[in-house]
CSV table of C-alpha atoms in Angstrom, one decimal:
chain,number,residue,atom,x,y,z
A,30,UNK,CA,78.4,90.8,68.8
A,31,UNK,CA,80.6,91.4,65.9
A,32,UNK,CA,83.2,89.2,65.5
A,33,UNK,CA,87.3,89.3,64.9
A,34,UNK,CA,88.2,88.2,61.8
A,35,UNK,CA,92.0,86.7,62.5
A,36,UNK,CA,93.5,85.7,59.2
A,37,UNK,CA,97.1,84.5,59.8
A,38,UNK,CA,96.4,80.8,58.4
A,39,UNK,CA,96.9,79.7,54.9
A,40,UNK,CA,95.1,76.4,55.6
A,41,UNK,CA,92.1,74.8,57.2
A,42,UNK,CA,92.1,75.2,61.1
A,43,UNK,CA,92.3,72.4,63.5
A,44,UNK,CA,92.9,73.4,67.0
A,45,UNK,CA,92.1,76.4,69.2
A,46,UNK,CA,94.0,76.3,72.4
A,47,UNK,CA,93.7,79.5,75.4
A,48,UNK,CA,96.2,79.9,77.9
A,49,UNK,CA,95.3,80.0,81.8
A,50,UNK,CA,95.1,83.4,82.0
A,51,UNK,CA,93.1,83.9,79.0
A,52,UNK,CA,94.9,86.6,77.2
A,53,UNK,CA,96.6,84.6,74.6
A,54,UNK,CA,95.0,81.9,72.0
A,55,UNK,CA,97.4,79.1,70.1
A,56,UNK,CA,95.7,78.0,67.0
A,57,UNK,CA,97.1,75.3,65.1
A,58,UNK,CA,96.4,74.7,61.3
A,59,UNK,CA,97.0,72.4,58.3
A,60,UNK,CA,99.8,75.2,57.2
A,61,UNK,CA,102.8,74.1,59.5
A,62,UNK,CA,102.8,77.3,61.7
A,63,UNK,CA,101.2,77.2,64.5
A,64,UNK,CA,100.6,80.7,66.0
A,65,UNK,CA,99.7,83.2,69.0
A,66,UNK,CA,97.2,86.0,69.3
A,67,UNK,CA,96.6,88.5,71.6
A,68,UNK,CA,92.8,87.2,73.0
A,69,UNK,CA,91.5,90.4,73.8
A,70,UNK,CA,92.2,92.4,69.7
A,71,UNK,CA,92.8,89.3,67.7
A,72,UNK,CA,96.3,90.9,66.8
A,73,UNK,CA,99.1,88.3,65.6
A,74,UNK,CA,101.6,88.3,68.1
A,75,UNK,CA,104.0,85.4,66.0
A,76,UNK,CA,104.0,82.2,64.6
A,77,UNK,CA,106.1,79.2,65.9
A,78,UNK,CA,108.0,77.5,62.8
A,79,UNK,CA,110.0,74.1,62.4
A,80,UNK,CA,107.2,71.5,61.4
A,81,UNK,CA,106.9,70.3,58.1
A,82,UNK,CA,103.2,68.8,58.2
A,83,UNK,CA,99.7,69.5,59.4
A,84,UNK,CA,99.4,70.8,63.2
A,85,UNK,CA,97.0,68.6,64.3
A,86,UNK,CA,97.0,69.8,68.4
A,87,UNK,CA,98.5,71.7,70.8
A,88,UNK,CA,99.0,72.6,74.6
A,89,UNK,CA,100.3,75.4,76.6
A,90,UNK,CA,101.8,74.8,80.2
A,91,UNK,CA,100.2,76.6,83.3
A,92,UNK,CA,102.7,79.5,83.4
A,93,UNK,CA,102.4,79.8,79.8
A,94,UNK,CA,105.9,79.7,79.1
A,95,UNK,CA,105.9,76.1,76.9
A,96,UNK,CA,103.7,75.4,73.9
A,97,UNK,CA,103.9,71.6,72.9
A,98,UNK,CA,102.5,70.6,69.3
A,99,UNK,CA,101.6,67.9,67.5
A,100,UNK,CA,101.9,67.1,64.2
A,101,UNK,CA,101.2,65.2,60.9
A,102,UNK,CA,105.4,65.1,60.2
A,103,UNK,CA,106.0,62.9,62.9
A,104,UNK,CA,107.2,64.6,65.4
A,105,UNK,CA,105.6,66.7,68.9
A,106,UNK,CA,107.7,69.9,69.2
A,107,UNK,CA,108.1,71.9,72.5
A,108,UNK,CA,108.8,75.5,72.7
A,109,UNK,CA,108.9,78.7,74.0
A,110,UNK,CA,106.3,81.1,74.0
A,111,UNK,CA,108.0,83.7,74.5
A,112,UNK,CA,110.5,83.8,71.8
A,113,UNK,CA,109.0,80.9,69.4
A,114,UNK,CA,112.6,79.2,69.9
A,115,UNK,CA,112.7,75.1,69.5
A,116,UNK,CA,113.4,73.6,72.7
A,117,UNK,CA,112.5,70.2,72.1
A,118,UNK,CA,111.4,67.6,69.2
A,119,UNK,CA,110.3,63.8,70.0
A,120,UNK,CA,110.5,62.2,67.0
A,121,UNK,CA,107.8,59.2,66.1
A,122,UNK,CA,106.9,56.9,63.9
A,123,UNK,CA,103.6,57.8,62.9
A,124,UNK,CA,101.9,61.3,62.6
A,125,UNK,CA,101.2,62.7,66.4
A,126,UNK,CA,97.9,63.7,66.9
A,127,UNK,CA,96.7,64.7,70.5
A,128,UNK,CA,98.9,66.6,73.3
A,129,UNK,CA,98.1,67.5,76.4
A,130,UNK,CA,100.2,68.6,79.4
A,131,UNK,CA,99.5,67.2,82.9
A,132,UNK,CA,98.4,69.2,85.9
A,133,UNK,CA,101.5,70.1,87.1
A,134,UNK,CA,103.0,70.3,83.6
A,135,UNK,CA,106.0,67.4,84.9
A,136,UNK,CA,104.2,65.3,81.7
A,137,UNK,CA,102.7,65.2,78.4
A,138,UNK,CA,100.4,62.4,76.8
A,139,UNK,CA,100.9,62.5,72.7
A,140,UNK,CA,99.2,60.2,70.8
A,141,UNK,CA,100.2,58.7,67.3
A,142,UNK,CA,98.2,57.5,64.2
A,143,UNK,CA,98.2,53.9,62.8
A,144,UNK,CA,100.8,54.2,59.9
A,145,UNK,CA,102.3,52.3,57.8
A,146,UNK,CA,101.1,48.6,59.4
A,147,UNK,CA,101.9,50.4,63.0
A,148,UNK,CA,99.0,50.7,65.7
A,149,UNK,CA,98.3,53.6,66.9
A,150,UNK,CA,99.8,54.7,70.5
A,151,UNK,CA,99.2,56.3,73.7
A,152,UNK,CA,102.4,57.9,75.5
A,153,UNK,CA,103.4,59.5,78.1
A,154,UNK,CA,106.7,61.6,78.1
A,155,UNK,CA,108.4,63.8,81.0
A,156,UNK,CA,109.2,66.9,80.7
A,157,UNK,CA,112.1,68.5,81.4
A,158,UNK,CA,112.0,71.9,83.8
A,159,UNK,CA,115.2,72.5,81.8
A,160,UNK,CA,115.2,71.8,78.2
A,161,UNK,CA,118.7,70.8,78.2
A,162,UNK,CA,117.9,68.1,79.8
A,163,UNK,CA,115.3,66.8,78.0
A,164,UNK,CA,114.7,62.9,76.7
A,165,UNK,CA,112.6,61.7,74.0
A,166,UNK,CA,111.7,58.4,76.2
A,167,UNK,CA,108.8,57.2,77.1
A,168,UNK,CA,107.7,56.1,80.5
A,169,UNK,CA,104.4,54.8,79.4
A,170,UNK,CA,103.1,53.4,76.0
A,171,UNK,CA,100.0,52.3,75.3
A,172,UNK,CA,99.3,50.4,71.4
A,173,UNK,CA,95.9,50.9,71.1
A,174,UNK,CA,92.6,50.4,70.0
A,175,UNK,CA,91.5,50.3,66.5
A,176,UNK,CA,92.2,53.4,64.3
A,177,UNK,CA,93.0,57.1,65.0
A,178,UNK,CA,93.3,58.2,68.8
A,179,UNK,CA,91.5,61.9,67.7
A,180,UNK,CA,92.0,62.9,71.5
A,181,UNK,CA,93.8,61.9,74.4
A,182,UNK,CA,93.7,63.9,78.5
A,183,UNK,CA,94.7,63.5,81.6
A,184,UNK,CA,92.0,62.6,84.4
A,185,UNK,CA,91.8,63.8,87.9
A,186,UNK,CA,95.3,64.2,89.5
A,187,UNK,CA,97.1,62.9,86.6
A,188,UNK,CA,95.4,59.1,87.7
A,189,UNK,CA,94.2,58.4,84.6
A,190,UNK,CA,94.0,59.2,81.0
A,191,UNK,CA,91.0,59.4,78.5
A,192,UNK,CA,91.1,58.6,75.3
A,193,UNK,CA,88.3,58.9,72.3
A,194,UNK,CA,88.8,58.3,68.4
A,195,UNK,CA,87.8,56.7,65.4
A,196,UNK,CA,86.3,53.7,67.0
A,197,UNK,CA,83.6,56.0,68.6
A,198,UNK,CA,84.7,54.3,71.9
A,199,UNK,CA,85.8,56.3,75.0
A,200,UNK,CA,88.4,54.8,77.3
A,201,UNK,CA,90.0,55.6,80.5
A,202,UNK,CA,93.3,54.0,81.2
A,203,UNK,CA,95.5,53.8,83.9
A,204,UNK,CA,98.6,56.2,83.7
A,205,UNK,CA,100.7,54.7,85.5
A,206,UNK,CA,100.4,50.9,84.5
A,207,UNK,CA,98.9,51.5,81.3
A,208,UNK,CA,95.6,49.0,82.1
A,209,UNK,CA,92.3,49.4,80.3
A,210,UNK,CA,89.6,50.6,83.2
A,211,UNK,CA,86.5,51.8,81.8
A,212,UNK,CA,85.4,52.1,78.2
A,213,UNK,CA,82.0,53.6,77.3
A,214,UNK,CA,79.4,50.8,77.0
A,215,UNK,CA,77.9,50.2,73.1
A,216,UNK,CA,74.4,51.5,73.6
A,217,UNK,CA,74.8,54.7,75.2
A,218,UNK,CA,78.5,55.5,73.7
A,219,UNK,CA,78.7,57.2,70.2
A,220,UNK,CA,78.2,55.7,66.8
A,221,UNK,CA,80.9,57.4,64.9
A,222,UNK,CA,84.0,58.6,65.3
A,223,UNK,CA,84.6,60.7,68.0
A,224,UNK,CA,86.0,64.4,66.8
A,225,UNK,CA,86.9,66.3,70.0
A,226,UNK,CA,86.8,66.1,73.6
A,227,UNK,CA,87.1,68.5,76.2
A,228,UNK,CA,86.9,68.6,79.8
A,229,UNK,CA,84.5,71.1,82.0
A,230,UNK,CA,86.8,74.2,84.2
A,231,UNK,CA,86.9,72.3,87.2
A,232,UNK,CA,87.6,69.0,85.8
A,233,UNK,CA,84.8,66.7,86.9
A,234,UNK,CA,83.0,65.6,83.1
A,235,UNK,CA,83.9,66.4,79.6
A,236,UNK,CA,82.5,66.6,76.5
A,237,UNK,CA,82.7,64.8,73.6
A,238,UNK,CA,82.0,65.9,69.6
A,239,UNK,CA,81.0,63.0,67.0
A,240,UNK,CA,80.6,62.4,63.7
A,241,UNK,CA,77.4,60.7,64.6
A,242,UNK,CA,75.8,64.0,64.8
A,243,UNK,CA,75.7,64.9,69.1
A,244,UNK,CA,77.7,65.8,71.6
A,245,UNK,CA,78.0,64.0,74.2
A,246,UNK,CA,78.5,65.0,78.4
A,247,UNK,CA,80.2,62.1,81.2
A,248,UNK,CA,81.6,62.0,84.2
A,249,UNK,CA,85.2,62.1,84.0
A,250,UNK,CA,85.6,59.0,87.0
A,251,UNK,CA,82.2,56.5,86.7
A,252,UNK,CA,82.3,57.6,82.5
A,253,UNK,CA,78.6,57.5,83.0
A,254,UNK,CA,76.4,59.7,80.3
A,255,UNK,CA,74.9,62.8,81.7
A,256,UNK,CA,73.6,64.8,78.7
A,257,UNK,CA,73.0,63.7,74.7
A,258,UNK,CA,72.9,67.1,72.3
A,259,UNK,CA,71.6,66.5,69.0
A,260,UNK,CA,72.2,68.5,65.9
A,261,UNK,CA,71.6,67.9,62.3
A,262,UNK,CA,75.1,67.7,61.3
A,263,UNK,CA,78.3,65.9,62.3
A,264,UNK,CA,80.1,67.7,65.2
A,265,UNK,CA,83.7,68.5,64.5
A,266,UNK,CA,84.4,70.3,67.5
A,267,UNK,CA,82.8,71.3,71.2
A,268,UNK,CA,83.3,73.6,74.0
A,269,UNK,CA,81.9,74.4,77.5
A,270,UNK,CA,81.2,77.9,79.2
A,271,UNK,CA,83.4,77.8,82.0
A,272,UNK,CA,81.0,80.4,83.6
A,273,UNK,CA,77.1,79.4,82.3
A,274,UNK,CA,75.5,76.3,81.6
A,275,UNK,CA,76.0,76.6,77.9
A,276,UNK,CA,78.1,74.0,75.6
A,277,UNK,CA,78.7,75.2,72.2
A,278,UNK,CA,79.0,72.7,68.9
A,279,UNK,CA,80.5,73.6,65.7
A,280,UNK,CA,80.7,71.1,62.8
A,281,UNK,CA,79.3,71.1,58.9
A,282,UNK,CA,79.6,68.2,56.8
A,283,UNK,CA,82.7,66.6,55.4
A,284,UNK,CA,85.2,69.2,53.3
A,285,UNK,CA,84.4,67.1,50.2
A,286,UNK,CA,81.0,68.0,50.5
A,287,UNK,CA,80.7,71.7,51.1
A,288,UNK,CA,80.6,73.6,47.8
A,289,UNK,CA,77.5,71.7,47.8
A,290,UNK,CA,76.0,74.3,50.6
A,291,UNK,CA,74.7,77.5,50.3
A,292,UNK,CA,76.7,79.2,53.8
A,293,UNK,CA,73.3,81.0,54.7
A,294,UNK,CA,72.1,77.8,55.0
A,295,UNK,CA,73.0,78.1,58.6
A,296,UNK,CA,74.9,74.7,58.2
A,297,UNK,CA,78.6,76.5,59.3
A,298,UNK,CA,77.3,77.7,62.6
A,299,UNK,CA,78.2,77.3,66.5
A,300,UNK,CA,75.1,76.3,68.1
A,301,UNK,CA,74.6,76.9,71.6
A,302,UNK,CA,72.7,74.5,74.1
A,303,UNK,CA,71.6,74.7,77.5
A,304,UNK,CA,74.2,72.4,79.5
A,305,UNK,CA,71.4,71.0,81.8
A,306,UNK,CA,68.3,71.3,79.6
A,307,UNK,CA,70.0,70.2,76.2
A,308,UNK,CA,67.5,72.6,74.1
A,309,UNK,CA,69.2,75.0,71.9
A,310,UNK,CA,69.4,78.8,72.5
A,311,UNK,CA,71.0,79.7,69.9
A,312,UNK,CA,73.6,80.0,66.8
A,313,UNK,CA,76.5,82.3,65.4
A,314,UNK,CA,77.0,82.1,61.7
A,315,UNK,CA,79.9,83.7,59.8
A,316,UNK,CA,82.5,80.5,58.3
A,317,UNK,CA,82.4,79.9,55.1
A,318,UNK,CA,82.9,76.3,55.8
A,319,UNK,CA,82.7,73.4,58.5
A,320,UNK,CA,83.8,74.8,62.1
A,321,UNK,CA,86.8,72.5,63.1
A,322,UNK,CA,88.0,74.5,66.4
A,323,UNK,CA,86.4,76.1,68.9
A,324,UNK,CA,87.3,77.2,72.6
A,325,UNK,CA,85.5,79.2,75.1
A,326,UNK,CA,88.1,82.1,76.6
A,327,UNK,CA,88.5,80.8,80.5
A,328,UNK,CA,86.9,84.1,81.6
A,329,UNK,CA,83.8,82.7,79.4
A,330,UNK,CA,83.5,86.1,78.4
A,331,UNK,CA,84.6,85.3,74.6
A,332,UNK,CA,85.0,82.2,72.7
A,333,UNK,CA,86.6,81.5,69.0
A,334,UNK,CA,85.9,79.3,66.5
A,335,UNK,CA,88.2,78.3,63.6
A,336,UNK,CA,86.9,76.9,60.6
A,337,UNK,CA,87.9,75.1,57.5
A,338,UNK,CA,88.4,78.4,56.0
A,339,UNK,CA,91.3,79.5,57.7
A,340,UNK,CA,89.9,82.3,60.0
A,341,UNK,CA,89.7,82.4,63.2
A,342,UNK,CA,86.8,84.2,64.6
A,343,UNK,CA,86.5,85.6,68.1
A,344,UNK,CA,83.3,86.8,69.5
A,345,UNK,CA,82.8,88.7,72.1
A,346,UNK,CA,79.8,88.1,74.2
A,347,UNK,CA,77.2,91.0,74.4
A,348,UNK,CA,75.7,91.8,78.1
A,349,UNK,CA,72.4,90.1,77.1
A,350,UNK,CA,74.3,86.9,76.7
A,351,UNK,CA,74.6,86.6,80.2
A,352,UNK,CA,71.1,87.6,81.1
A,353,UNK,CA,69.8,84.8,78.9
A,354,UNK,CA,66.5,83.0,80.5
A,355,UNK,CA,65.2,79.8,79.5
């Protein structure tokens, strides 16, 4: 399958982000812009501007009519997809560094980075069907655990919300009161920071990316651990097939470290596992640099990866991918 090379990003990638439908992909960057593709051609259909920092995440509602972003200049930004016109900024303290919309899209969870002798926070903010009516108040906030929250979702009906970060802990609060309910125990939870979490098409596990070098499969209620893959490098990002039993990892070492790698040393790749049997079927190569992104197109016909190179890349799965026997 030969890839799309989508260069629209002066900057390392961070997130990769499809709508429901499939046909458009949000990537956010380091470079401020976060923009929209066509998912079918790769073509550049616009960019969104107004932030003056890193896009760390982003979200786009059901209908695909709202994109809401989150980024290192302290602020989470909602806007039109449509036209790329502001419609809202929540301002923080702190960089904002997860966002995620609720079923339903009536609220978003942002969280926010320890800064400056600040903890870091879980919130959760309503929003607005009509953006002149919007308020920057939030009706939960959680101060957190120890250092960066890397990722924070909803659960099942908007009940809960997980949240997974630096200290390598998973936890599932309650959204409504804001209580602690489950965290991950010590022996089974990872030993690094967690990088990414993402949760299966039908909503009942996720799967989470480490440092610690595996990816990690629960179940989104009990948080009990179905499935441990294992690579040989830390895992910056993850994503599930929303139609096979395949999870794909992307990851290479730290940035620092890379000139340090030859690229055909198959250290930049995606690697494919088997959901169920956790053995590996296979790898794409192609960034010239640790894969920080990666989402599987909800068809799970496609997926993209972006890397620390600033390309996305979207692949196209050939007919024998679907035929593949174990």
């Amino acid at each position: 399958m030969r890839p799309i090379l989508m260069k629209g990003h002066e900057r390392p990638l961070t997130f990769l982000k499809y709508n429901r439908e499939g046909d458009l992909l949000f990537s956010c960057a380091k470079d401020h812009t976060p923009t929209v593709w066509f998912a079918d051609n790769g073509e550049r259909l616009g960019t969104y501007r107004g932030h003056n920092g890193a896009v760390w995440c982003c979200d786009v509602s059901r209908d695909s009519m709202r994109l809401i972003t989150g980024s290192a200049d302290q602020t989470v930004k909602l806007w039109n997809v449509q036209t790329g016109a502001q419609l809202y900024s929540f301002n923080f303290d702190s960089p904002a560094r997860a966002v995620d919309f609720s079923v339903g899209d009536k609220l978003a969870v942002i969280s926010t980075d320890p800064f400056m002798g600040l903890p870091s926070t879980i919130q959760v903010k309503c929003i607005a069907n009509d953006p002149s009516e919007q308020t920057g108040e939030s009706v939960l906030t959680i101060k957190g655990p120890q250092g960066r929250i890397n990722r924070a979702v909803w659960g099942p009906l908007n009940k809960t919300i997980i949240s997974a970060g630096e200290d390598a802990t998973i936890r599932i609060w309650d959204s409504e009161t804001g209580q602690l309910l489950k965290e991950s125990n010590k022996e089974t939870a990872h030993q690094k920071t967690v990088t990414s979490l993402t949760k299966s098409a039908d909503g009942s596990h996720f799967l989470t990316g480490s440092l610690d070098k595996s990816a990690k499969l629960w179940d989104i209620r009990t948080l009990a651990l179905i499935k441990t893959y294992v690579t040989e490098r830390p895992v910056n990002a993850c994503a599930m097939s929303p139609i096979l039993d395949h999870v794909v990892i992307g990851g290479g070492q730290d940035a620092s470290h890379v000139t340090t790698t030859d690229r055909r040393a198959g250290k930049f790749e995606a690697k494919f596992f088997h959901k169920i049997l956790q053995e590996e079927i296979g790898g794409v190569k192609g960034h010239f640099g640790p894969i920080n992104a990666l989402a599987f197109n909800p068809d799970g016909r496609s997926f993209s990866s972006g890397g620390e190179d600033g390309y996305v890349r979207l692949h196209h799965f050939d007919p024998d991918y679907f035929n593949i026997k174990m």
